[in-house]
C-alpha positions as protocol buffer text, in pm:
chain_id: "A"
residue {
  index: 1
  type: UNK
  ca { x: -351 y: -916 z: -2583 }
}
residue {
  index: 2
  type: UNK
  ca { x: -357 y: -1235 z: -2348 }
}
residue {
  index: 3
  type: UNK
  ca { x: -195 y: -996 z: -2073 }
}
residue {
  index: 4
  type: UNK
  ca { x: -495 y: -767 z: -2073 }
}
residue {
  index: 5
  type: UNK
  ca { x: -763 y: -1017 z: -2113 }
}
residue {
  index: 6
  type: UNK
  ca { x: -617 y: -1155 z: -1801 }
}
residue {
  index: 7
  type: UNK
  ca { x: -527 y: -865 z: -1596 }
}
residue {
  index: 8
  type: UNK
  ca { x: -718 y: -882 z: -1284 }
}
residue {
  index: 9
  type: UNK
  ca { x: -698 y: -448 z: -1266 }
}
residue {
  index: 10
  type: UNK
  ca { x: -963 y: -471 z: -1563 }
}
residue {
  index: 11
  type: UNK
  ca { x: -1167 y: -666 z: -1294 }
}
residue {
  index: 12
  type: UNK
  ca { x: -1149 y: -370 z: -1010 }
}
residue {
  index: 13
  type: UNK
  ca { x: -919 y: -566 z: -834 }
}
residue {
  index: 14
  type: UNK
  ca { x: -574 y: -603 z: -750 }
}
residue {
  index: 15
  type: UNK
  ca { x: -298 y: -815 z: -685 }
}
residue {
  index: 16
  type: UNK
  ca { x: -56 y: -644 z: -526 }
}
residue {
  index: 17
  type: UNK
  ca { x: 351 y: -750 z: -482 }
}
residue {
  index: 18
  type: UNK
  ca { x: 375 y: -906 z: -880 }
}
residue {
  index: 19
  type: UNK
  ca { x: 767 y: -799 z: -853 }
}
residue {
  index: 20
  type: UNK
  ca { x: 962 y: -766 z: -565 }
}
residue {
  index: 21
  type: UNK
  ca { x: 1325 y: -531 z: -528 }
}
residue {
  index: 22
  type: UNK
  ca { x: 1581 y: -804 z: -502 }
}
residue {
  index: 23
  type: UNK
  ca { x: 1880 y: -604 z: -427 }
}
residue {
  index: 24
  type: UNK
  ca { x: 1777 y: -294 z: -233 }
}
residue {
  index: 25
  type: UNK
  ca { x: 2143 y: -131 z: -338 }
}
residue {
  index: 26
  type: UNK
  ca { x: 2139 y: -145 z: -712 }
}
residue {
  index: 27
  type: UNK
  ca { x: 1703 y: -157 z: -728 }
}
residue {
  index: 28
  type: UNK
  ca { x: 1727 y: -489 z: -911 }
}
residue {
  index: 29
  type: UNK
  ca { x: 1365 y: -570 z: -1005 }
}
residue {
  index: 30
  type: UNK
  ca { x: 1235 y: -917 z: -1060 }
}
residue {
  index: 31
  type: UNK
  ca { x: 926 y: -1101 z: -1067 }
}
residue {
  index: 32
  type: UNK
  ca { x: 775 y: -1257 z: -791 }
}
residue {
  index: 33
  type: UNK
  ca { x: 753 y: -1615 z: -825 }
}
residue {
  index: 34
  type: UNK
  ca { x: 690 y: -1678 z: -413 }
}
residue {
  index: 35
  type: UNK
  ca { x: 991 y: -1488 z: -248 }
}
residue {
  index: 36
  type: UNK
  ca { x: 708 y: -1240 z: -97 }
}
residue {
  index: 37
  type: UNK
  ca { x: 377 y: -1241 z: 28 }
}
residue {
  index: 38
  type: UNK
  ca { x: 158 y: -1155 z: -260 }
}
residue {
  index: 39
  type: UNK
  ca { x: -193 y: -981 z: -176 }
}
residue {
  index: 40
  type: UNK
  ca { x: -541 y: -1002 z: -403 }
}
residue {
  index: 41
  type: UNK
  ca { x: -737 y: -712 z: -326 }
}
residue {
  index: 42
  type: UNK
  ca { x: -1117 y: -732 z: -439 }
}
residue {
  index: 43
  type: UNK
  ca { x: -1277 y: -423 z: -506 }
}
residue {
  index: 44
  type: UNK
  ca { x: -949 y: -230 z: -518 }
}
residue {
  index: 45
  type: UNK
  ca { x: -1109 y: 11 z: -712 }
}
residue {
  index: 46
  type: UNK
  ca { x: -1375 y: 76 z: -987 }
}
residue {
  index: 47
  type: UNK
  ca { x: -1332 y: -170 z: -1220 }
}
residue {
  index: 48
  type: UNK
  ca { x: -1327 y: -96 z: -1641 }
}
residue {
  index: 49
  type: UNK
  ca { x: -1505 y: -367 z: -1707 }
}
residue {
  index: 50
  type: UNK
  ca { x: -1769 y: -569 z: -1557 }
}
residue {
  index: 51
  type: UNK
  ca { x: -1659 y: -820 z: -1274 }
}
residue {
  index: 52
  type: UNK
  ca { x: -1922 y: -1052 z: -1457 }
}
residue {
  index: 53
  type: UNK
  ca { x: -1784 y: -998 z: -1804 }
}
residue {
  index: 54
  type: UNK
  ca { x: -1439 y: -1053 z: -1708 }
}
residue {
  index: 55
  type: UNK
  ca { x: -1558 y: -1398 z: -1541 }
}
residue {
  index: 56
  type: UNK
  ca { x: -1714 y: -1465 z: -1835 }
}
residue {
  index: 57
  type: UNK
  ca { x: -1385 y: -1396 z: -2065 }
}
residue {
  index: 58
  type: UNK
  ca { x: -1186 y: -1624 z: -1813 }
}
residue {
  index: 59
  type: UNK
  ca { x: -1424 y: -1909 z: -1850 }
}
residue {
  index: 60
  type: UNK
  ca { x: -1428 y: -1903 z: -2246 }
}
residue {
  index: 61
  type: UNK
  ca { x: -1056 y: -1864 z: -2232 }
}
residue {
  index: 62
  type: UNK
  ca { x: -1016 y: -2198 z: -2009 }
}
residue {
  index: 63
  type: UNK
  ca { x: -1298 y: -2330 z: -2241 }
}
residue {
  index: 64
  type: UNK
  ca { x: -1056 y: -2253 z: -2553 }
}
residue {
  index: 65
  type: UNK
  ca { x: -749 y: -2391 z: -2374 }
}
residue {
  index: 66
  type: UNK
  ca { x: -958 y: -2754 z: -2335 }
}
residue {
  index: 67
  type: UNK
  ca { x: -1115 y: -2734 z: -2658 }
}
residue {
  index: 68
  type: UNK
  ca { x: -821 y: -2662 z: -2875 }
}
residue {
  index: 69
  type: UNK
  ca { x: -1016 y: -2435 z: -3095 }
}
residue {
  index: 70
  type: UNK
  ca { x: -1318 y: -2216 z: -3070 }
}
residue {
  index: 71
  type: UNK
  ca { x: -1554 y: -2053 z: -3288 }
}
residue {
  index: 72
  type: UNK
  ca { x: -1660 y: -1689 z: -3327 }
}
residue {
  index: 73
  type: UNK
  ca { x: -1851 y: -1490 z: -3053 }
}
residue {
  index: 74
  type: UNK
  ca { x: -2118 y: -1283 z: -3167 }
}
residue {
  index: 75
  type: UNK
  ca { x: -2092 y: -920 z: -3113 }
}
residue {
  index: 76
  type: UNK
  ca { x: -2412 y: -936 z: -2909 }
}
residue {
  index: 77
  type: UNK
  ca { x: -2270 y: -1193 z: -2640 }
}
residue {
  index: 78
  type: UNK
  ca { x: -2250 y: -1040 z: -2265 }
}
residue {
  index: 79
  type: UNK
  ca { x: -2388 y: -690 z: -2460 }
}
residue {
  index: 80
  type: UNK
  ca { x: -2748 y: -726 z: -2348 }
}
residue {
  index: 81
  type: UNK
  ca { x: -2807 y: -719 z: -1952 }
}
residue {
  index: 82
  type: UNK
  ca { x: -3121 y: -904 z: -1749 }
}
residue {
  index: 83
  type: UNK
  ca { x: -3303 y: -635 z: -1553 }
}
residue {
  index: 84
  type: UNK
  ca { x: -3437 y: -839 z: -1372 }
}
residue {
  index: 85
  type: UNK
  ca { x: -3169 y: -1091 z: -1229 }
}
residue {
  index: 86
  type: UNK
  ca { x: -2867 y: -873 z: -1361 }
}
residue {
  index: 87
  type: UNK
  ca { x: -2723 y: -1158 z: -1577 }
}
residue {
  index: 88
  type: UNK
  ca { x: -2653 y: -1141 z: -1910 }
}
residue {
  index: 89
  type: UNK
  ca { x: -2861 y: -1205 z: -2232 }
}
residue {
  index: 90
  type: UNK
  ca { x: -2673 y: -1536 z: -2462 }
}
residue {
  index: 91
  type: UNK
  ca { x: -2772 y: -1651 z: -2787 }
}
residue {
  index: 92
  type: UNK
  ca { x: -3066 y: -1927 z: -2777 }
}
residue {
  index: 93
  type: UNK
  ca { x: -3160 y: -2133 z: -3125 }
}
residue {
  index: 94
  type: UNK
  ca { x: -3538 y: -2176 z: -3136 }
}
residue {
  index: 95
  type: UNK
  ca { x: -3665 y: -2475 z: -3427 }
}
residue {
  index: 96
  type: UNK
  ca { x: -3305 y: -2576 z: -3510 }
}
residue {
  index: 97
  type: UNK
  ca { x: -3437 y: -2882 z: -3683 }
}
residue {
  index: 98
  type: UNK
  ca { x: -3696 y: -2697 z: -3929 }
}
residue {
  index: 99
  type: UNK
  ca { x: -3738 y: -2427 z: -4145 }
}
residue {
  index: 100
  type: UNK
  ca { x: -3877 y: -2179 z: -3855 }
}
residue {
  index: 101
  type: UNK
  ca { x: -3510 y: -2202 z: -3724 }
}
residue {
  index: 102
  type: UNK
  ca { x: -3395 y: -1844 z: -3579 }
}
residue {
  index: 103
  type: UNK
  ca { x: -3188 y: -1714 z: -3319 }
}
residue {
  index: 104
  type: UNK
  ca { x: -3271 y: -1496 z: -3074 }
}
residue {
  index: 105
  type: UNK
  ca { x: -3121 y: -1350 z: -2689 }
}
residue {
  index: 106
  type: UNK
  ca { x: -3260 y: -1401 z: -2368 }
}
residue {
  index: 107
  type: UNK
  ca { x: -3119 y: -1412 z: -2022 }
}
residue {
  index: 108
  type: UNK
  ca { x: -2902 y: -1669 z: -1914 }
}
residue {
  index: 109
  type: UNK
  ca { x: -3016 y: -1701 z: -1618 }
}
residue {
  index: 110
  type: UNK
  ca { x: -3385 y: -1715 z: -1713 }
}
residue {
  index: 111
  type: UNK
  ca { x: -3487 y: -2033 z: -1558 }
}
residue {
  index: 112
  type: UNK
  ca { x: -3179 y: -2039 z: -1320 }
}
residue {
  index: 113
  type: UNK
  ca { x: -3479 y: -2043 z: -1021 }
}
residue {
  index: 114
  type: UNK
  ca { x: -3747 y: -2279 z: -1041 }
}
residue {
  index: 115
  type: UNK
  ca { x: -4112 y: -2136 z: -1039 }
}
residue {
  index: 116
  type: UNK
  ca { x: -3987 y: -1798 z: -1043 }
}
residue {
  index: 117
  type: UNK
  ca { x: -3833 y: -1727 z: -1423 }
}
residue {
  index: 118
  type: UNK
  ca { x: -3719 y: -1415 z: -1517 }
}
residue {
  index: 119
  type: UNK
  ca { x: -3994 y: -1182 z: -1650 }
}
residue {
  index: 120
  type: UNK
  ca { x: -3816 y: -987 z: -1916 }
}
residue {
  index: 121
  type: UNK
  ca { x: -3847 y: -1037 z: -2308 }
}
residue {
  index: 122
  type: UNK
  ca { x: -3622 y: -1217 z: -2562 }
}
residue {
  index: 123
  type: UNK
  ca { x: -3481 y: -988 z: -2826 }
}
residue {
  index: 124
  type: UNK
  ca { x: -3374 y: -1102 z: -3188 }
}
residue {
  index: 125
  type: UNK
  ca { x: -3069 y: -953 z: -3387 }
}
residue {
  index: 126
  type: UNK
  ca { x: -3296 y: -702 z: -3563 }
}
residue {
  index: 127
  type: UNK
  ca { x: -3482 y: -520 z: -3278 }
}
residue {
  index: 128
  type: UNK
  ca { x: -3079 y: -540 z: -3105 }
}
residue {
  index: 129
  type: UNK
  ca { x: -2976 y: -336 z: -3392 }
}
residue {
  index: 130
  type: UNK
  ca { x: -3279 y: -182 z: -3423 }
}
residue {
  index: 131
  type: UNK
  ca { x: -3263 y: -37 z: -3090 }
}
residue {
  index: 132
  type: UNK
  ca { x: -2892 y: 75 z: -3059 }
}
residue {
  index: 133
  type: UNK
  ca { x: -2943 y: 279 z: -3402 }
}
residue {
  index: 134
  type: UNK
  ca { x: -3253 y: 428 z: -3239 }
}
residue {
  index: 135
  type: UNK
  ca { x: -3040 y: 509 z: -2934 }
}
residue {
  index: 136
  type: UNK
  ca { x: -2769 y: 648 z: -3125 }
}
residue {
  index: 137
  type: UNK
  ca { x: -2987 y: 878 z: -3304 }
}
residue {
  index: 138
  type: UNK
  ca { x: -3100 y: 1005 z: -3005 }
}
residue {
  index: 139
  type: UNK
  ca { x: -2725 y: 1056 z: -2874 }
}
residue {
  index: 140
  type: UNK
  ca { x: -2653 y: 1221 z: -3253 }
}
residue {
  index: 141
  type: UNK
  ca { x: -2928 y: 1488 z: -3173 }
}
residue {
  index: 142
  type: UNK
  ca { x: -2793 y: 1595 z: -2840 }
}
residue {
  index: 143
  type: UNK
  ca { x: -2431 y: 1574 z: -2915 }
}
residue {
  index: 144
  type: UNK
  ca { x: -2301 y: 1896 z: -2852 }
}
residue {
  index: 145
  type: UNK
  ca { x: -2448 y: 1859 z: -2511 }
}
residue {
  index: 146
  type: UNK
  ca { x: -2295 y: 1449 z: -2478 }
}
residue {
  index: 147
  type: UNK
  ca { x: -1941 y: 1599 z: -2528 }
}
residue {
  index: 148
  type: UNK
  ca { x: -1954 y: 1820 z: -2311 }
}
residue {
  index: 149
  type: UNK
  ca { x: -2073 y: 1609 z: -2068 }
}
residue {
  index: 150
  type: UNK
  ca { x: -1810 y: 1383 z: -2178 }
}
residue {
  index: 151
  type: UNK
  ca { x: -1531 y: 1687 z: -2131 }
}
residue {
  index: 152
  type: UNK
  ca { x: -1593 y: 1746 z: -1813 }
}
residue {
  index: 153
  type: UNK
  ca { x: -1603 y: 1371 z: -1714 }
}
residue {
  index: 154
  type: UNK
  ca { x: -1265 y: 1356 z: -1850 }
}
residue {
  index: 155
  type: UNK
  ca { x: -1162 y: 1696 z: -1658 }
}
residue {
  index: 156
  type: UNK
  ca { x: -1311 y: 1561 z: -1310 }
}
residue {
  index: 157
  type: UNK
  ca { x: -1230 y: 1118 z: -1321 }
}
residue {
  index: 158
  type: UNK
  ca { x: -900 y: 1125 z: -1549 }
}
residue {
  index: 159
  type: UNK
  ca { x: -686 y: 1408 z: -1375 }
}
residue {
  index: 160
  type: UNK
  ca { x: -346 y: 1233 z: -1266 }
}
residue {
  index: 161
  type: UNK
  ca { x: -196 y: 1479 z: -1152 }
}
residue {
  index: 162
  type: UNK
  ca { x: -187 y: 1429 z: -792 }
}
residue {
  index: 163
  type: UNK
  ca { x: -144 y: 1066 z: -847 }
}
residue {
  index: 164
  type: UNK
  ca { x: 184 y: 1126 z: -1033 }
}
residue {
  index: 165
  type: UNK
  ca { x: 331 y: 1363 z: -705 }
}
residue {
  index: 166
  type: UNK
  ca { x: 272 y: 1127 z: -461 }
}
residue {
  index: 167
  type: UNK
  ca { x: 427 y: 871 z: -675 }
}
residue {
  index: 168
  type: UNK
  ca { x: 763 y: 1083 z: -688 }
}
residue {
  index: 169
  type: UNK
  ca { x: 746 y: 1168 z: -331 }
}
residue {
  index: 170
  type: UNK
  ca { x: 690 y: 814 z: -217 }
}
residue {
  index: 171
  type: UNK
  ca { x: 986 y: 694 z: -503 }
}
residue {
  index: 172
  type: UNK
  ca { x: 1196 y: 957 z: -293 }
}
residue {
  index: 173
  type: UNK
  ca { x: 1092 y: 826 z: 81 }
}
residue {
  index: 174
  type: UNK
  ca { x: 1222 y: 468 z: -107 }
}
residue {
  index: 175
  type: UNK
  ca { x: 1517 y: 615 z: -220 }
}
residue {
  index: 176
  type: UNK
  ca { x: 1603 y: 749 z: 164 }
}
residue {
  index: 177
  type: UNK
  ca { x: 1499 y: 411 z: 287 }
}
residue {
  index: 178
  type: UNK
  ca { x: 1746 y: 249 z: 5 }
}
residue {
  index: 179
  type: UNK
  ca { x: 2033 y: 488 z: 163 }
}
residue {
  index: 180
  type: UNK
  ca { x: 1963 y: 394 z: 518 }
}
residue {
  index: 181
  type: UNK
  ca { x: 1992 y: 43 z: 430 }
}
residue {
  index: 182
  type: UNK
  ca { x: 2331 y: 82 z: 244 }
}
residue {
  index: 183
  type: UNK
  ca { x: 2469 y: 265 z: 525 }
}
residue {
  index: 184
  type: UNK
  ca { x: 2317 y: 38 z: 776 }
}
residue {
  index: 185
  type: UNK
  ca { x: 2490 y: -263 z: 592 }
}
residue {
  index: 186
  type: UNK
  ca { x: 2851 y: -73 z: 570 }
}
residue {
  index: 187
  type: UNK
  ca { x: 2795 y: 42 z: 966 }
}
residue {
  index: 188
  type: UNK
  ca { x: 2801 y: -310 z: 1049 }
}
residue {
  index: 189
  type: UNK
  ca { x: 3067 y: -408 z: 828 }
}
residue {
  index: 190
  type: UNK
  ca { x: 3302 y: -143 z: 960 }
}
residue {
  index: 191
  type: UNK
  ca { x: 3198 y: -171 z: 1357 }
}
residue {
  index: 192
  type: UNK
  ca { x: 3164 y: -493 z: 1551 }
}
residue {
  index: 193
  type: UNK
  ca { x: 2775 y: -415 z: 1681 }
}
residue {
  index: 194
  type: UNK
  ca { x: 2493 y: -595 z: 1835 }
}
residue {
  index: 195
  type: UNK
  ca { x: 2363 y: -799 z: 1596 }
}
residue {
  index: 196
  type: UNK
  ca { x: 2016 y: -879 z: 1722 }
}
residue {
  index: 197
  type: UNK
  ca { x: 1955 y: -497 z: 1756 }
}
residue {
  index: 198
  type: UNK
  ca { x: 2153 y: -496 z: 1405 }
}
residue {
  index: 199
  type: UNK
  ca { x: 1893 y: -741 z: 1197 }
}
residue {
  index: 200
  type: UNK
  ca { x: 1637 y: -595 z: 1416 }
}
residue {
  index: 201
  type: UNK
  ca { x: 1645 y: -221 z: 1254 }
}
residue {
  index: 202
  type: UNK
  ca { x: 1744 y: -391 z: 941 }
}
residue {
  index: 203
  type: UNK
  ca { x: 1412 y: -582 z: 918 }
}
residue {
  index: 204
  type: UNK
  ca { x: 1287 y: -262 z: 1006 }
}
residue {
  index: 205
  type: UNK
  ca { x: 1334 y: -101 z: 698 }
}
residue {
  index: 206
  type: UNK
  ca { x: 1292 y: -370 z: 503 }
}
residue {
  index: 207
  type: UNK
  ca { x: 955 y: -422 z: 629 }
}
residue {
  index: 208
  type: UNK
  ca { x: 889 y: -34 z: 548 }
}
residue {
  index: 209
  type: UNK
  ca { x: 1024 y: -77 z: 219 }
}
residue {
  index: 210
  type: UNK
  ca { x: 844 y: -330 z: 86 }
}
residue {
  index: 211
  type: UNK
  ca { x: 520 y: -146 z: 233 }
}
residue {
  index: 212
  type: UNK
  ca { x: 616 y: 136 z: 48 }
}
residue {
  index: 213
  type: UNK
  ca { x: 712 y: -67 z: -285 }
}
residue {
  index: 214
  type: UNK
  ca { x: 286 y: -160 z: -205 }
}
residue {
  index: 215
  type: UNK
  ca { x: 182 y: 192 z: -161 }
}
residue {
  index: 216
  type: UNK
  ca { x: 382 y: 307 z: -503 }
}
residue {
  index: 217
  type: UNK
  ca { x: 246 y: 15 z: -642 }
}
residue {
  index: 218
  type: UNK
  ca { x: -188 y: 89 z: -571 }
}
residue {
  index: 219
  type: UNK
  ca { x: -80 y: 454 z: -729 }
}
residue {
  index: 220
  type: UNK
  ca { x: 44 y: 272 z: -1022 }
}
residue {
  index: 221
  type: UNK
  ca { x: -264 y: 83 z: -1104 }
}
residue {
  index: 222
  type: UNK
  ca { x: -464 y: 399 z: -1021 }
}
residue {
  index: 223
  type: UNK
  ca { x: -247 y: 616 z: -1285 }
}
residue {
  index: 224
  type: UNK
  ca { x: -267 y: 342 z: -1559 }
}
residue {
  index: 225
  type: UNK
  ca { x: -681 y: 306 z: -1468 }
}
residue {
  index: 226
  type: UNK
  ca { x: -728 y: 674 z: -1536 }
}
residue {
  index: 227
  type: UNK
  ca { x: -552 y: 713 z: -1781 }
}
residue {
  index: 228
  type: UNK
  ca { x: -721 y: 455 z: -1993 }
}
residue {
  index: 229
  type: UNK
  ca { x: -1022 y: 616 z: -1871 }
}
residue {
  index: 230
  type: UNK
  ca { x: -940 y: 946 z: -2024 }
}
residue {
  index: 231
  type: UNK
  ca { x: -831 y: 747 z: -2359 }
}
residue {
  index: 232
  type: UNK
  ca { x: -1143 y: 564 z: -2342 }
}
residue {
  index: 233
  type: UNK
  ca { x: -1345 y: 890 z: -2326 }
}
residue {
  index: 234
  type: UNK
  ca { x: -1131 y: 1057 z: -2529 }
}
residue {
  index: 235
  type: UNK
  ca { x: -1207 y: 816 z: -2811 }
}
residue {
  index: 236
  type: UNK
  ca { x: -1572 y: 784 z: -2776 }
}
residue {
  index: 237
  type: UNK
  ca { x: -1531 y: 1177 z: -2859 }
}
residue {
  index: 238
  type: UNK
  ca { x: -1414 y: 1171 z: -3147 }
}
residue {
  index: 239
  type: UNK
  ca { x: -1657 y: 899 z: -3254 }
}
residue {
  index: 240
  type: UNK
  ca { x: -1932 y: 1133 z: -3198 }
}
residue {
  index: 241
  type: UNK
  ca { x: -1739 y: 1392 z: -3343 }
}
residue {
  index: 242
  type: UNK
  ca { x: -1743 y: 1170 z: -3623 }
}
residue {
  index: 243
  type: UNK
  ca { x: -2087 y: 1146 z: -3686 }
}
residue {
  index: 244
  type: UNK
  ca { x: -2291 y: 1427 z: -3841 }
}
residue {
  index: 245
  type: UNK
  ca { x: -2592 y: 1270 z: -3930 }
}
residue {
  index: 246
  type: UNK
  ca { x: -2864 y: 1078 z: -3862 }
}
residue {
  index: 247
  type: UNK
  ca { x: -2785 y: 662 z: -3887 }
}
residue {
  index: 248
  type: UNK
  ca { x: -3013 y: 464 z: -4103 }
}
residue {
  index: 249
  type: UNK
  ca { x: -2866 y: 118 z: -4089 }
}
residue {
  index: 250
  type: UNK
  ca { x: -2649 y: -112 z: -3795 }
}
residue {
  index: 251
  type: UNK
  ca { x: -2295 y: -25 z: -3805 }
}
residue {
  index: 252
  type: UNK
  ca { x: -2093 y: -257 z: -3631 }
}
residue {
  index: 253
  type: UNK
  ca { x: -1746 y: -74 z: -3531 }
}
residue {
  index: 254
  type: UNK
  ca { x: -2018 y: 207 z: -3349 }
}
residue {
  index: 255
  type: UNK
  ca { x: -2173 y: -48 z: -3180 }
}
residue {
  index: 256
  type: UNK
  ca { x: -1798 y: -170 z: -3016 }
}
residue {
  index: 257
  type: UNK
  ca { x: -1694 y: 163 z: -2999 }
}
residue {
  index: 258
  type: UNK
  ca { x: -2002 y: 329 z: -2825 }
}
residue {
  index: 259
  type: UNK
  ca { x: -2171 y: 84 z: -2637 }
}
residue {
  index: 260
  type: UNK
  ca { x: -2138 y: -31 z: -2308 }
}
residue {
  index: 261
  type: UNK
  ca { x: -2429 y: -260 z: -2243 }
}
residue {
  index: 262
  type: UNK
  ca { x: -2843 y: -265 z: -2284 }
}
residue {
  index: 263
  type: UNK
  ca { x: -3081 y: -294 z: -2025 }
}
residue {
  index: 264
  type: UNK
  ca { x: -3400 y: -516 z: -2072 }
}
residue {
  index: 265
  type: UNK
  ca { x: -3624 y: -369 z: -1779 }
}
residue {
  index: 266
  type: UNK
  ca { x: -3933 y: -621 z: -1629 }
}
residue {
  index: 267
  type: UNK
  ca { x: -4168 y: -344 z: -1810 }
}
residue {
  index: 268
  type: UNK
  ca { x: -4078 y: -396 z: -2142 }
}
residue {
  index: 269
  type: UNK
  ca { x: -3827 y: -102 z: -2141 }
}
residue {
  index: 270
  type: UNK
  ca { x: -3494 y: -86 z: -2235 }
}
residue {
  index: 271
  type: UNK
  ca { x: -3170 y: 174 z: -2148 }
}
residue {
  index: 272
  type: UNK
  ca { x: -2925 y: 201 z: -2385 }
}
residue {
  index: 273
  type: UNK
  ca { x: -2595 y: 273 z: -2170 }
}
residue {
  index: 274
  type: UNK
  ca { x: -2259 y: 406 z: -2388 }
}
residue {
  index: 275
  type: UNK
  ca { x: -1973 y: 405 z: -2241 }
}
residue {
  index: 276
  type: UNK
  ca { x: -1864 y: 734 z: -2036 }
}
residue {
  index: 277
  type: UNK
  ca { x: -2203 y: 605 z: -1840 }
}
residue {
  index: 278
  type: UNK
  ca { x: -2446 y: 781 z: -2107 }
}
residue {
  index: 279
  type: UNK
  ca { x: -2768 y: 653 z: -2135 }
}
residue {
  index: 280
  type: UNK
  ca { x: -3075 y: 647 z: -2351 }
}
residue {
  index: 281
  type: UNK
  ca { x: -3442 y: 511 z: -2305 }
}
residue {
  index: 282
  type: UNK
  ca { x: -3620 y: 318 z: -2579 }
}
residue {
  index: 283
  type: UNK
  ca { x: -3975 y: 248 z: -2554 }
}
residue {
  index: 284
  type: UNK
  ca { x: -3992 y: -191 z: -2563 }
}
């Protein structure tokens, strides 16, 4: 679980080079703890998560790590965006001393600019839940049409297909490369030859090697992304498969399931957004 909570590819980026091919003869793979050039690419492609979430989940893991322990997170944390700064909503305790003690969300950032707060409201639990079960409803009504929608989404984002052929024909251009080298290495073994021009075509295909290894490596990522794409919208599917009729109460597993994130807008109004990009107005 660590792996993923720390895997920069969640992020939309990518660090490129994490294991290197130590012994181009037998394809010995090992990490890469500094015997290569590594590269961190930002933006490497559309990232799964928020970049601000995934911040957020590095900073309360380094929090953990110093504090030793940690309490729960509510469901609602980094759920609820600002639409007017684009941060996200956090838990505030208003009266914690007295009886009028309650907790409600606002954005983080609210005061982050002096003179100039941001203008959108605070939200407690209820209206939260409130809202997402009137959004959901909404989604219920139209459902047919949402998995559809979500069907072809899968059909046009999650195809691999091409991915996977350039993978093999790129494996195969490494495998050529890996059979040059061998008989590059045994050439000069057998025959005295200029070494300079030797170590010269040797770094050669090295060098092209290793940028392959790089290029197999970015359609690797981009497989796995899709891939969890298509399970992602594949799941949310069945979810609303799932449901035949109209929600009455909060449920908590369809609120991880289905949502992606609320938008508080300056007006008063707020978007519901579910994952697969779906979204819903509800009046403020």
């Amino acid at each position: 679980m660590r792996s993923i909570l720390t895997n920069e590819k969640y992020r939309g980026d990518a660090l490129i080079q994490k294991e290197y091919t130590a012994d181009f003869l037998d394809e010995t793979r090992r990490k890469n703890t500094g015997e290569i050039p590594q590269y961190y690419v930002e933006e490497h492609h559309e990232a799964i998560i928020s970049p601000d979430l995934f911040d957020f989940v590095q900073s309360e893991i380094k929090r953990r790590e110093q504090n030793g322990k940690h309490s729960g997170v509510s469901i609602f944390a980094n759920k609820i965006k600002c639409g007017c700064c684009g941060g996200w909503y956090g838990a505030k305790v208003w009266h914690s001393t007295d009886k009028y003690r309650r907790v409600i969300y606002r954005c983080n950032k609210k005061y982050a600019h002096k003179g100039k707060p941001c203008s959108t409201r605070h939200l407690t639990e209820e209206e939260i839940k409130r809202i997402f079960v009137k959004a959901l409803n909404s989604l219920v009504e139209v459902k047919e049409h949402v998995i559809a929608e979500l069907r072809s989404l899968v059909d046009d984002v999650c195809q691999t297909g091409k991915l996977i052929g350039e993978r093999k024909r790129i494996e195969q251009e490494l495998g050529v490369l890996a059979e040059r080298l061998e008989t590059l290495i045994r050439e000069n073994a057998r025959v005295a030859q200029d070494q300079n021009a030797y170590l010269k075509q040797e770094n050669e295909i090295r060098a092209l090697y290793v940028k392959k290894q790089g290029h197999l490596a970015r359609l690797d990522e981009q497989i796995a992304e899709r891939e969890s794409k298509r399970n992602t919208l594949e799941t949310i599917i069945q979810v609303i498969c799932g449901i035949n009729e109209e929600q009455a109460e909060f449920d908590e597993d369809l609120w991880s399931g289905l949502l992606d994130y609320i938008v508080v807008k300056k007006d008063g109004q707020i978007v519901v957004v579910f994952k697969g990009g779906i979204e819903s107005g509800v009046g403020g």
